[in-house]
Amino acid sequence: MLNDQITLVECPRDAMQGWAHFIPTDQKIAYINTLLKVGFDTLDFGSFVSPKAIPQMADTKDVIAGLDLSGTKTKLLAIVANERGARDAVMYDEISYLGFPFSVSPTFQQRNTNSTMEESAATIDAIQELCVKTGKEAVIYLSMGFGNPYGDEYNQEILLRWAAEMVAKDIRILSLADTVGVATPEQVTFALQTLIPAYPGTSIGVHLHSAPHNWKEKAEAALNAGCRRFDGALKGIGGCPMAQDDLVGNMDSELMIPYFRSKGYLSNLDDQALSESSRLAASVFQ
């Protein structure tokens, strides 16, 4: 058994946010409550964003009220898109992490958070200050981290520069996000092999949208490069509705878990609870 463990982040919020019809609040609560029993390190469960932009997440406050956190070690992460959302999120003791999507594509940053990159960088400062005051942790997603569909300038030096700026802000959890599923294993390897040794005090993870046929090569590249924080979603559902018309999908947790177990990780997950979560996912996402 390996000593260093995988931090597996399950992302029902990412799976739900672009779903075609509104998922009733009671279904969200029931599904997330089963996920809380599996043993995931973290659940990216909801968001405090404009209901006009992401109507599926308009009931996040009601979802929190229905969650049973007794007996679970799983921590909750909520996505925010501005300082107002962060101020709302930090009011909840149940939430441990505030996630903010910072895009290395200026077009996507404007589309996703209605702000420029410079304005968003200032928002991160405000979020970090709120987290410090309330005992929470900021998680910054470097979205469009491997390219974008808009023709915005991209190269890996841009990604590395913004990662350095986040670390300079004392951000201790960074996630490199392949928002539209364009990352190659070589890109993943280069970014992680550059960043992980350079910033040993920062947890650097990956949120790699991918199709069923190419998730494994990306996950393997990340693991071999030293990454130990991975995001996924049951059934591989999800993607960012603000990015493009077609949702690429998340890496499927039900495929990732046996893969990581074959490498000596994730022996502490509850298989019965995982099976129940999978059964519920099939009914929620239909």
PDB file of C-alpha atoms in Angstrom:
ATOM      1  CA  MET A   1       0.000   0.000   0.000  1.00  0.00           C
ATOM      2  CA  LEU A   2       1.311   3.431  -0.892  1.00  0.00           C
ATOM      3  CA  ASN A   3       1.764   5.973   1.873  1.00  0.00           C
ATOM      4  CA  ASP A   4       0.664   9.061  -0.044  1.00  0.00           C
ATOM      5  CA  GLN A   5      -3.072   9.017  -0.580  1.00  0.00           C
ATOM      6  CA  ILE A   6      -5.245  10.235  -3.412  1.00  0.00           C
ATOM      7  CA  THR A   7      -7.525  13.192  -2.650  1.00  0.00           C
ATOM      8  CA  LEU A   8     -10.611  12.329  -4.674  1.00  0.00           C
ATOM      9  CA  VAL A   9     -13.077  15.185  -5.165  1.00  0.00           C
ATOM     10  CA  GLU A  10     -16.535  14.105  -6.313  1.00  0.00           C
ATOM     11  CA  CYS A  11     -18.333  16.845  -8.252  1.00  0.00           C
ATOM     12  CA  PRO A  12     -22.135  16.470  -8.242  1.00  0.00           C
ATOM     13  CA  ARG A  13     -22.387  20.225  -8.749  1.00  0.00           C
ATOM     14  CA  ASP A  14     -20.464  19.999 -12.008  1.00  0.00           C
ATOM     15  CA  ALA A  15     -22.625  17.081 -13.097  1.00  0.00           C
ATOM     16  CA  MET A  16     -25.878  18.878 -12.265  1.00  0.00           C
ATOM     17  CA  GLN A  17     -25.236  22.456 -13.351  1.00  0.00           C
ATOM     18  CA  GLY A  18     -25.703  21.921 -17.075  1.00  0.00           C
ATOM     19  CA  TRP A  19     -28.446  19.305 -16.869  1.00  0.00           C
ATOM     20  CA  ALA A  20     -31.295  20.009 -19.251  1.00  0.00           C
ATOM     21  CA  HIS A  21     -34.121  19.997 -16.714  1.00  0.00           C
ATOM     22  CA  PHE A  22     -34.178  21.227 -13.127  1.00  0.00           C
ATOM     23  CA  ILE A  23     -33.342  18.462 -10.661  1.00  0.00           C
ATOM     24  CA  PRO A  24     -35.732  18.777  -7.683  1.00  0.00           C
ATOM     25  CA  THR A  25     -34.133  19.845  -4.425  1.00  0.00           C
ATOM     26  CA  ASP A  26     -35.157  16.681  -2.593  1.00  0.00           C
ATOM     27  CA  GLN A  27     -33.445  14.576  -5.275  1.00  0.00           C
ATOM     28  CA  LYS A  28     -30.265  16.618  -4.969  1.00  0.00           C
ATOM     29  CA  ILE A  29     -30.316  16.182  -1.181  1.00  0.00           C
ATOM     30  CA  ALA A  30     -30.893  12.426  -1.356  1.00  0.00           C
ATOM     31  CA  TYR A  31     -28.126  11.981  -3.913  1.00  0.00           C
ATOM     32  CA  ILE A  32     -25.557  14.092  -2.084  1.00  0.00           C
ATOM     33  CA  ASN A  33     -26.387  12.381   1.228  1.00  0.00           C
ATOM     34  CA  THR A  34     -25.484   9.024  -0.310  1.00  0.00           C
ATOM     35  CA  LEU A  35     -22.233  10.488  -1.679  1.00  0.00           C
ATOM     36  CA  LEU A  36     -21.376  11.679   1.841  1.00  0.00           C
ATOM     37  CA  LYS A  37     -21.285   8.041   2.936  1.00  0.00           C
ATOM     38  CA  VAL A  38     -18.841   6.856   0.271  1.00  0.00           C
ATOM     39  CA  GLY A  39     -15.695   8.356   1.778  1.00  0.00           C
ATOM     40  CA  PHE A  40     -14.715  10.926  -0.834  1.00  0.00           C
ATOM     41  CA  ASP A  41     -12.305  13.509   0.531  1.00  0.00           C
ATOM     42  CA  THR A  42     -14.429  16.403  -0.745  1.00  0.00           C
ATOM     43  CA  LEU A  43     -17.780  16.978  -2.440  1.00  0.00           C
ATOM     44  CA  ASP A  44     -18.076  19.885  -4.859  1.00  0.00           C
ATOM     45  CA  PHE A  45     -21.767  20.009  -4.029  1.00  0.00           C
ATOM     46  CA  GLY A  46     -23.198  23.397  -5.028  1.00  0.00           C
ATOM     47  CA  SER A  47     -22.538  27.005  -5.892  1.00  0.00           C
ATOM     48  CA  PHE A  48     -23.386  30.534  -4.852  1.00  0.00           C
ATOM     49  CA  VAL A  49     -23.747  32.131  -8.252  1.00  0.00           C
ATOM     50  CA  SER A  50     -26.413  34.051 -10.143  1.00  0.00           C
ATOM     51  CA  PRO A  51     -29.538  31.888 -10.565  1.00  0.00           C
ATOM     52  CA  LYS A  52     -30.019  33.562 -13.945  1.00  0.00           C
ATOM     53  CA  ALA A  53     -26.658  32.236 -15.090  1.00  0.00           C
ATOM     54  CA  ILE A  54     -26.907  28.762 -13.484  1.00  0.00           C
ATOM     55  CA  PRO A  55     -30.562  28.130 -12.547  1.00  0.00           C
ATOM     56  CA  GLN A  56     -29.816  24.526 -11.565  1.00  0.00           C
ATOM     57  CA  MET A  57     -27.893  25.769  -8.519  1.00  0.00           C
ATOM     58  CA  ALA A  58     -30.478  28.270  -7.283  1.00  0.00           C
ATOM     59  CA  ASP A  59     -31.417  25.940  -4.407  1.00  0.00           C
ATOM     60  CA  THR A  60     -27.937  25.413  -2.937  1.00  0.00           C
ATOM     61  CA  LYS A  61     -28.947  26.986   0.398  1.00  0.00           C
ATOM     62  CA  ASP A  62     -31.919  24.625   0.636  1.00  0.00           C
ATOM     63  CA  VAL A  63     -29.702  21.668  -0.232  1.00  0.00           C
ATOM     64  CA  ILE A  64     -27.327  22.515   2.618  1.00  0.00           C
ATOM     65  CA  ALA A  65     -30.224  22.491   5.059  1.00  0.00           C
ATOM     66  CA  GLY A  66     -31.082  18.922   4.073  1.00  0.00           C
ATOM     67  CA  LEU A  67     -27.622  17.385   4.245  1.00  0.00           C
ATOM     68  CA  ASP A  68     -26.707  14.855   6.931  1.00  0.00           C
ATOM     69  CA  LEU A  69     -23.070  15.477   7.817  1.00  0.00           C
ATOM     70  CA  SER A  70     -23.073  13.288  10.924  1.00  0.00           C
ATOM     71  CA  GLY A  71     -20.551  10.492  10.736  1.00  0.00           C
ATOM     72  CA  THR A  72     -18.850  11.689   7.555  1.00  0.00           C
ATOM     73  CA  LYS A  73     -15.310  12.960   7.110  1.00  0.00           C
ATOM     74  CA  THR A  74     -16.120  14.293   3.643  1.00  0.00           C
ATOM     75  CA  LYS A  75     -15.768  18.060   3.358  1.00  0.00           C
ATOM     76  CA  LEU A  76     -17.995  20.356   1.311  1.00  0.00           C
ATOM     77  CA  LEU A  77     -16.791  22.690  -1.432  1.00  0.00           C
ATOM     78  CA  ALA A  78     -18.961  25.419  -2.955  1.00  0.00           C
ATOM     79  CA  ILE A  79     -18.177  27.342  -6.128  1.00  0.00           C
ATOM     80  CA  VAL A  80     -18.426  31.135  -6.098  1.00  0.00           C
ATOM     81  CA  ALA A  81     -18.039  33.597  -8.965  1.00  0.00           C
ATOM     82  CA  ASN A  82     -17.659  36.898  -7.109  1.00  0.00           C
ATOM     83  CA  GLU A  83     -17.170  38.405  -3.674  1.00  0.00           C
ATOM     84  CA  ARG A  84     -20.914  38.498  -2.991  1.00  0.00           C
ATOM     85  CA  GLY A  85     -21.180  34.766  -3.522  1.00  0.00           C
ATOM     86  CA  ALA A  86     -18.158  34.220  -1.291  1.00  0.00           C
ATOM     87  CA  ARG A  87     -19.745  36.282   1.492  1.00  0.00           C
ATOM     88  CA  ASP A  88     -22.857  34.128   1.237  1.00  0.00           C
ATOM     89  CA  ALA A  89     -20.872  30.894   1.262  1.00  0.00           C
ATOM     90  CA  VAL A  90     -18.702  31.651   4.287  1.00  0.00           C
ATOM     91  CA  MET A  91     -21.839  32.050   6.399  1.00  0.00           C
ATOM     92  CA  TYR A  92     -22.231  28.266   6.390  1.00  0.00           C
ATOM     93  CA  ASP A  93     -20.147  26.308   8.879  1.00  0.00           C
ATOM     94  CA  GLU A  94     -20.831  23.170   6.839  1.00  0.00           C
ATOM     95  CA  ILE A  95     -18.682  24.479   3.963  1.00  0.00           C
ATOM     96  CA  SER A  96     -14.917  23.965   4.196  1.00  0.00           C
ATOM     97  CA  TYR A  97     -13.777  25.144   0.767  1.00  0.00           C
ATOM     98  CA  LEU A  98     -14.657  27.992  -1.587  1.00  0.00           C
ATOM     99  CA  GLY A  99     -13.798  27.275  -5.196  1.00  0.00           C
ATOM    100  CA  PHE A 100     -13.253  30.062  -7.720  1.00  0.00           C
ATOM    101  CA  PRO A 101     -12.782  29.533 -11.467  1.00  0.00           C
ATOM    102  CA  PHE A 102      -9.974  31.713 -12.772  1.00  0.00           C
ATOM    103  CA  SER A 103      -9.562  31.319 -16.490  1.00  0.00           C
ATOM    104  CA  VAL A 104      -6.331  31.777 -18.384  1.00  0.00           C
ATOM    105  CA  SER A 105      -8.619  32.681 -21.310  1.00  0.00           C
ATOM    106  CA  PRO A 106      -9.879  36.285 -20.995  1.00  0.00           C
ATOM    107  CA  THR A 107     -12.915  35.499 -23.161  1.00  0.00           C
ATOM    108  CA  PHE A 108     -13.987  32.650 -20.914  1.00  0.00           C
ATOM    109  CA  GLN A 109     -13.346  34.638 -17.743  1.00  0.00           C
ATOM    110  CA  GLN A 110     -15.770  37.269 -19.006  1.00  0.00           C
ATOM    111  CA  ARG A 111     -18.330  34.649 -20.021  1.00  0.00           C
ATOM    112  CA  ASN A 112     -18.056  32.646 -16.841  1.00  0.00           C
ATOM    113  CA  THR A 113     -17.837  35.318 -14.132  1.00  0.00           C
ATOM    114  CA  ASN A 114     -18.744  38.506 -16.031  1.00  0.00           C
ATOM    115  CA  SER A 115     -15.393  40.017 -15.112  1.00  0.00           C
ATOM    116  CA  THR A 116     -11.968  40.610 -16.581  1.00  0.00           C
ATOM    117  CA  MET A 117      -8.948  38.614 -15.527  1.00  0.00           C
ATOM    118  CA  GLU A 118      -7.651  41.595 -13.579  1.00  0.00           C
ATOM    119  CA  GLU A 119     -10.976  42.032 -11.782  1.00  0.00           C
ATOM    120  CA  SER A 120     -11.076  38.319 -11.050  1.00  0.00           C
ATOM    121  CA  ALA A 121      -7.567  38.400  -9.618  1.00  0.00           C
ATOM    122  CA  ALA A 122      -8.762  41.104  -7.211  1.00  0.00           C
ATOM    123  CA  THR A 123     -11.790  38.940  -6.365  1.00  0.00           C
ATOM    124  CA  ILE A 124      -9.444  36.121  -5.397  1.00  0.00           C
ATOM    125  CA  ASP A 125      -7.729  38.466  -2.941  1.00  0.00           C
ATOM    126  CA  ALA A 126     -11.118  39.225  -1.370  1.00  0.00           C
ATOM    127  CA  ILE A 127     -12.067  35.535  -1.253  1.00  0.00           C
ATOM    128  CA  GLN A 128      -8.761  34.631   0.323  1.00  0.00           C
ATOM    129  CA  GLU A 129      -9.258  37.283   2.990  1.00  0.00           C
ATOM    130  CA  LEU A 130     -12.753  35.963   3.766  1.00  0.00           C
ATOM    131  CA  CYS A 131     -11.447  32.405   3.965  1.00  0.00           C
ATOM    132  CA  VAL A 132      -8.695  33.356   6.381  1.00  0.00           C
ATOM    133  CA  LYS A 133     -11.198  35.172   8.608  1.00  0.00           C
ATOM    134  CA  THR A 134     -13.658  32.282   8.662  1.00  0.00           C
ATOM    135  CA  GLY A 135     -11.295  29.307   8.802  1.00  0.00           C
ATOM    136  CA  LYS A 136     -12.031  28.099   5.290  1.00  0.00           C
ATOM    137  CA  GLU A 137      -9.759  27.345   2.355  1.00  0.00           C
ATOM    138  CA  ALA A 138      -9.795  28.800  -1.144  1.00  0.00           C
ATOM    139  CA  VAL A 139      -9.477  26.436  -4.103  1.00  0.00           C
ATOM    140  CA  ILE A 140      -8.574  28.155  -7.360  1.00  0.00           C
ATOM    141  CA  TYR A 141      -9.350  26.401 -10.636  1.00  0.00           C
ATOM    142  CA  LEU A 142      -7.156  27.512 -13.524  1.00  0.00           C
ATOM    143  CA  SER A 143      -9.816  26.960 -16.171  1.00  0.00           C
ATOM    144  CA  MET A 144      -9.126  26.642 -19.887  1.00  0.00           C
ATOM    145  CA  GLY A 145      -5.768  25.549 -18.531  1.00  0.00           C
ATOM    146  CA  PHE A 146      -4.831  23.583 -21.631  1.00  0.00           C
ATOM    147  CA  GLY A 147      -6.347  25.656 -24.421  1.00  0.00           C
ATOM    148  CA  ASN A 148      -9.607  27.332 -25.377  1.00  0.00           C
ATOM    149  CA  PRO A 149     -12.080  27.391 -28.291  1.00  0.00           C
ATOM    150  CA  TYR A 150     -12.067  31.187 -28.671  1.00  0.00           C
ATOM    151  CA  GLY A 151      -8.734  31.813 -30.308  1.00  0.00           C
ATOM    152  CA  ASP A 152      -7.347  33.526 -27.190  1.00  0.00           C
ATOM    153  CA  GLU A 153      -3.587  33.310 -26.917  1.00  0.00           C
ATOM    154  CA  TYR A 154      -2.564  30.163 -25.071  1.00  0.00           C
ATOM    155  CA  ASN A 155       0.675  28.463 -24.249  1.00  0.00           C
ATOM    156  CA  GLN A 156       1.842  26.579 -21.196  1.00  0.00           C
ATOM    157  CA  GLU A 157       3.963  29.520 -20.092  1.00  0.00           C
ATOM    158  CA  ILE A 158       0.725  31.501 -19.610  1.00  0.00           C
ATOM    159  CA  LEU A 159      -0.643  28.722 -17.407  1.00  0.00           C
ATOM    160  CA  LEU A 160       2.553  28.545 -15.377  1.00  0.00           C
ATOM    161  CA  ARG A 161       2.658  32.325 -14.919  1.00  0.00           C
ATOM    162  CA  TRP A 162      -0.878  32.465 -13.554  1.00  0.00           C
ATOM    163  CA  ALA A 163      -0.193  29.490 -11.307  1.00  0.00           C
ATOM    164  CA  ALA A 164       2.783  31.377  -9.876  1.00  0.00           C
ATOM    165  CA  GLU A 165       0.595  34.426  -9.266  1.00  0.00           C
ATOM    166  CA  MET A 166      -1.940  32.302  -7.375  1.00  0.00           C
ATOM    167  CA  VAL A 167       0.773  30.804  -5.181  1.00  0.00           C
ATOM    168  CA  ALA A 168       2.036  34.340  -4.515  1.00  0.00           C
ATOM    169  CA  LYS A 169      -1.448  35.120  -3.166  1.00  0.00           C
ATOM    170  CA  ASP A 170      -0.928  32.256  -0.667  1.00  0.00           C
ATOM    171  CA  ILE A 171      -3.415  29.994  -2.427  1.00  0.00           C
ATOM    172  CA  ARG A 172      -2.619  26.508  -1.183  1.00  0.00           C
ATOM    173  CA  ILE A 173      -4.904  24.459  -3.429  1.00  0.00           C
ATOM    174  CA  LEU A 174      -4.742  24.852  -7.207  1.00  0.00           C
ATOM    175  CA  SER A 175      -6.580  22.710  -9.719  1.00  0.00           C
ATOM    176  CA  LEU A 176      -5.617  22.710 -13.384  1.00  0.00           C
ATOM    177  CA  ALA A 177      -8.883  22.528 -15.297  1.00  0.00           C
ATOM    178  CA  ASP A 178      -9.210  21.130 -18.805  1.00  0.00           C
ATOM    179  CA  THR A 179     -12.533  22.901 -19.288  1.00  0.00           C
ATOM    180  CA  VAL A 180     -13.252  21.748 -22.844  1.00  0.00           C
ATOM    181  CA  GLY A 181     -11.363  18.470 -22.844  1.00  0.00           C
ATOM    182  CA  VAL A 182      -8.464  19.411 -25.114  1.00  0.00           C
ATOM    183  CA  ALA A 183      -5.533  18.508 -22.878  1.00  0.00           C
ATOM    184  CA  THR A 184      -3.038  15.981 -24.138  1.00  0.00           C
ATOM    185  CA  PRO A 185      -1.231  13.660 -21.711  1.00  0.00           C
ATOM    186  CA  GLU A 186       1.987  15.434 -22.670  1.00  0.00           C
ATOM    187  CA  GLN A 187       0.560  18.808 -21.648  1.00  0.00           C
ATOM    188  CA  VAL A 188      -0.668  17.390 -18.350  1.00  0.00           C
ATOM    189  CA  THR A 189       2.732  15.859 -17.659  1.00  0.00           C
ATOM    190  CA  PHE A 190       4.655  19.032 -18.483  1.00  0.00           C
ATOM    191  CA  ALA A 191       2.459  21.311 -16.348  1.00  0.00           C
ATOM    192  CA  LEU A 192       2.478  19.071 -13.299  1.00  0.00           C
ATOM    193  CA  GLN A 193       6.150  18.145 -13.491  1.00  0.00           C
ATOM    194  CA  THR A 194       6.920  21.871 -13.626  1.00  0.00           C
ATOM    195  CA  LEU A 195       4.539  23.061 -10.908  1.00  0.00           C
ATOM    196  CA  ILE A 196       4.589  20.325  -8.269  1.00  0.00           C
ATOM    197  CA  PRO A 197       8.348  20.474  -7.524  1.00  0.00           C
ATOM    198  CA  ALA A 198       8.334  24.283  -7.718  1.00  0.00           C
ATOM    199  CA  TYR A 199       5.576  24.724  -5.113  1.00  0.00           C
ATOM    200  CA  PRO A 200       5.846  21.941  -2.528  1.00  0.00           C
ATOM    201  CA  GLY A 201       3.599  23.848  -0.105  1.00  0.00           C
ATOM    202  CA  THR A 202       0.737  23.929  -2.600  1.00  0.00           C
ATOM    203  CA  SER A 203      -1.596  21.051  -3.427  1.00  0.00           C
ATOM    204  CA  ILE A 204      -1.830  20.992  -7.212  1.00  0.00           C
ATOM    205  CA  GLY A 205      -4.658  18.907  -8.606  1.00  0.00           C
ATOM    206  CA  VAL A 206      -6.462  18.337 -11.874  1.00  0.00           C
ATOM    207  CA  HIS A 207     -10.050  18.776 -13.039  1.00  0.00           C
ATOM    208  CA  LEU A 208      -9.849  17.116 -16.419  1.00  0.00           C
ATOM    209  CA  HIS A 209     -12.976  17.069 -18.524  1.00  0.00           C
ATOM    210  CA  SER A 210     -12.662  14.133 -20.866  1.00  0.00           C
ATOM    211  CA  ALA A 211     -14.578  11.645 -22.956  1.00  0.00           C
ATOM    212  CA  PRO A 212     -14.898   7.980 -21.941  1.00  0.00           C
ATOM    213  CA  HIS A 213     -12.260   6.917 -24.454  1.00  0.00           C
ATOM    214  CA  ASN A 214      -9.416   9.153 -23.245  1.00  0.00           C
ATOM    215  CA  TRP A 215      -9.803   9.695 -19.491  1.00  0.00           C
ATOM    216  CA  LYS A 216      -7.322   7.014 -18.485  1.00  0.00           C
ATOM    217  CA  GLU A 217      -4.338   8.345 -20.413  1.00  0.00           C
ATOM    218  CA  LYS A 218      -4.860  11.773 -18.836  1.00  0.00           C
ATOM    219  CA  ALA A 219      -5.302  10.353 -15.332  1.00  0.00           C
ATOM    220  CA  GLU A 220      -2.221   8.174 -15.766  1.00  0.00           C
ATOM    221  CA  ALA A 221      -0.150  11.120 -16.976  1.00  0.00           C
ATOM    222  CA  ALA A 222      -1.223  13.173 -13.950  1.00  0.00           C
ATOM    223  CA  LEU A 223      -0.577  10.358 -11.471  1.00  0.00           C
ATOM    224  CA  ASN A 224       2.857   9.598 -12.907  1.00  0.00           C
ATOM    225  CA  ALA A 225       3.729  13.304 -12.749  1.00  0.00           C
ATOM    226  CA  GLY A 226       3.100  13.287  -9.003  1.00  0.00           C
ATOM    227  CA  CYS A 227      -0.463  14.605  -8.867  1.00  0.00           C
ATOM    228  CA  ARG A 228      -2.519  13.290  -5.946  1.00  0.00           C
ATOM    229  CA  ARG A 229      -5.658  15.444  -6.195  1.00  0.00           C
ATOM    230  CA  PHE A 230      -8.255  14.459  -8.804  1.00  0.00           C
ATOM    231  CA  ASP A 231     -11.805  15.631  -9.561  1.00  0.00           C
ATOM    232  CA  GLY A 232     -14.416  13.328 -11.018  1.00  0.00           C
ATOM    233  CA  ALA A 233     -18.152  12.670 -11.222  1.00  0.00           C
ATOM    234  CA  LEU A 234     -20.168   9.466 -11.234  1.00  0.00           C
ATOM    235  CA  LYS A 235     -21.235   8.395 -14.726  1.00  0.00           C
ATOM    236  CA  GLY A 236     -18.803  10.916 -16.235  1.00  0.00           C
ATOM    237  CA  ILE A 237     -21.564  13.531 -16.386  1.00  0.00           C
ATOM    238  CA  GLY A 238     -20.840  17.248 -16.460  1.00  0.00           C
ATOM    239  CA  GLY A 239     -18.972  20.044 -18.074  1.00  0.00           C
ATOM    240  CA  CYS A 240     -19.234  23.787 -18.008  1.00  0.00           C
ATOM    241  CA  PRO A 241     -22.402  25.203 -19.618  1.00  0.00           C
ATOM    242  CA  MET A 242     -20.693  28.592 -19.916  1.00  0.00           C
ATOM    243  CA  ALA A 243     -17.849  27.221 -22.039  1.00  0.00           C
ATOM    244  CA  GLN A 244     -19.447  25.952 -25.243  1.00  0.00           C
ATOM    245  CA  ASP A 245     -22.575  24.277 -26.546  1.00  0.00           C
ATOM    246  CA  ASP A 246     -21.470  20.689 -25.957  1.00  0.00           C
ATOM    247  CA  LEU A 247     -20.694  19.508 -22.432  1.00  0.00           C
ATOM    248  CA  VAL A 248     -17.560  17.376 -22.674  1.00  0.00           C
ATOM    249  CA  GLY A 249     -18.103  15.483 -19.426  1.00  0.00           C
ATOM    250  CA  ASN A 250     -16.085  14.776 -16.304  1.00  0.00           C
ATOM    251  CA  MET A 251     -13.750  11.915 -15.678  1.00  0.00           C
ATOM    252  CA  ASP A 252     -15.988   9.085 -14.469  1.00  0.00           C
ATOM    253  CA  SER A 253     -15.384   8.329 -10.788  1.00  0.00           C
ATOM    254  CA  GLU A 254     -16.640   4.779 -11.304  1.00  0.00           C
ATOM    255  CA  LEU A 255     -13.756   4.218 -13.699  1.00  0.00           C
ATOM    256  CA  MET A 256     -11.208   6.232 -11.737  1.00  0.00           C
ATOM    257  CA  ILE A 257     -11.773   4.398  -8.453  1.00  0.00           C
ATOM    258  CA  PRO A 258     -10.819   0.892  -9.658  1.00  0.00           C
ATOM    259  CA  TYR A 259      -7.926   2.388 -11.602  1.00  0.00           C
ATOM    260  CA  PHE A 260      -6.514   4.096  -8.519  1.00  0.00           C
ATOM    261  CA  ARG A 261      -7.166   1.007  -6.400  1.00  0.00           C
ATOM    262  CA  SER A 262      -5.081  -1.016  -8.829  1.00  0.00           C
ATOM    263  CA  LYS A 263      -2.258   1.380  -7.970  1.00  0.00           C
ATOM    264  CA  GLY A 264      -2.727   0.943  -4.205  1.00  0.00           C
ATOM    265  CA  TYR A 265      -4.981   3.909  -3.426  1.00  0.00           C
ATOM    266  CA  LEU A 266      -8.544   4.513  -2.172  1.00  0.00           C
ATOM    267  CA  SER A 267      -8.899   1.380  -0.068  1.00  0.00           C
ATOM    268  CA  ASN A 268     -11.024   3.321   2.443  1.00  0.00           C
ATOM    269  CA  LEU A 269     -14.087   3.908   0.236  1.00  0.00           C
ATOM    270  CA  ASP A 270     -17.405   2.274   1.145  1.00  0.00           C
ATOM    271  CA  ASP A 271     -18.365   0.070  -1.811  1.00  0.00           C
ATOM    272  CA  GLN A 272     -21.951  -0.384  -0.659  1.00  0.00           C
ATOM    273  CA  ALA A 273     -22.489   3.371  -0.407  1.00  0.00           C
ATOM    274  CA  LEU A 274     -20.791   3.828  -3.785  1.00  0.00           C
ATOM    275  CA  SER A 275     -23.152   1.291  -5.334  1.00  0.00           C
ATOM    276  CA  GLU A 276     -26.155   3.102  -3.870  1.00  0.00           C
ATOM    277  CA  SER A 277     -24.832   6.433  -5.142  1.00  0.00           C
ATOM    278  CA  SER A 278     -24.417   4.955  -8.599  1.00  0.00           C
ATOM    279  CA  ARG A 279     -27.980   3.639  -8.524  1.00  0.00           C
ATOM    280  CA  LEU A 280     -29.313   7.071  -7.518  1.00  0.00           C
ATOM    281  CA  ALA A 281     -27.193   8.809 -10.142  1.00  0.00           C
ATOM    282  CA  ALA A 282     -28.861   6.697 -12.817  1.00  0.00           C
ATOM    283  CA  SER A 283     -32.269   7.987 -11.697  1.00  0.00           C
ATOM    284  CA  VAL A 284     -31.245  11.604 -11.093  1.00  0.00           C
ATOM    285  CA  PHE A 285     -29.541  11.985 -14.477  1.00  0.00           C
ATOM    286  CA  GLN A 286     -32.149  10.680 -16.893  1.00  0.00           C
TER     287      GLN A 286
END
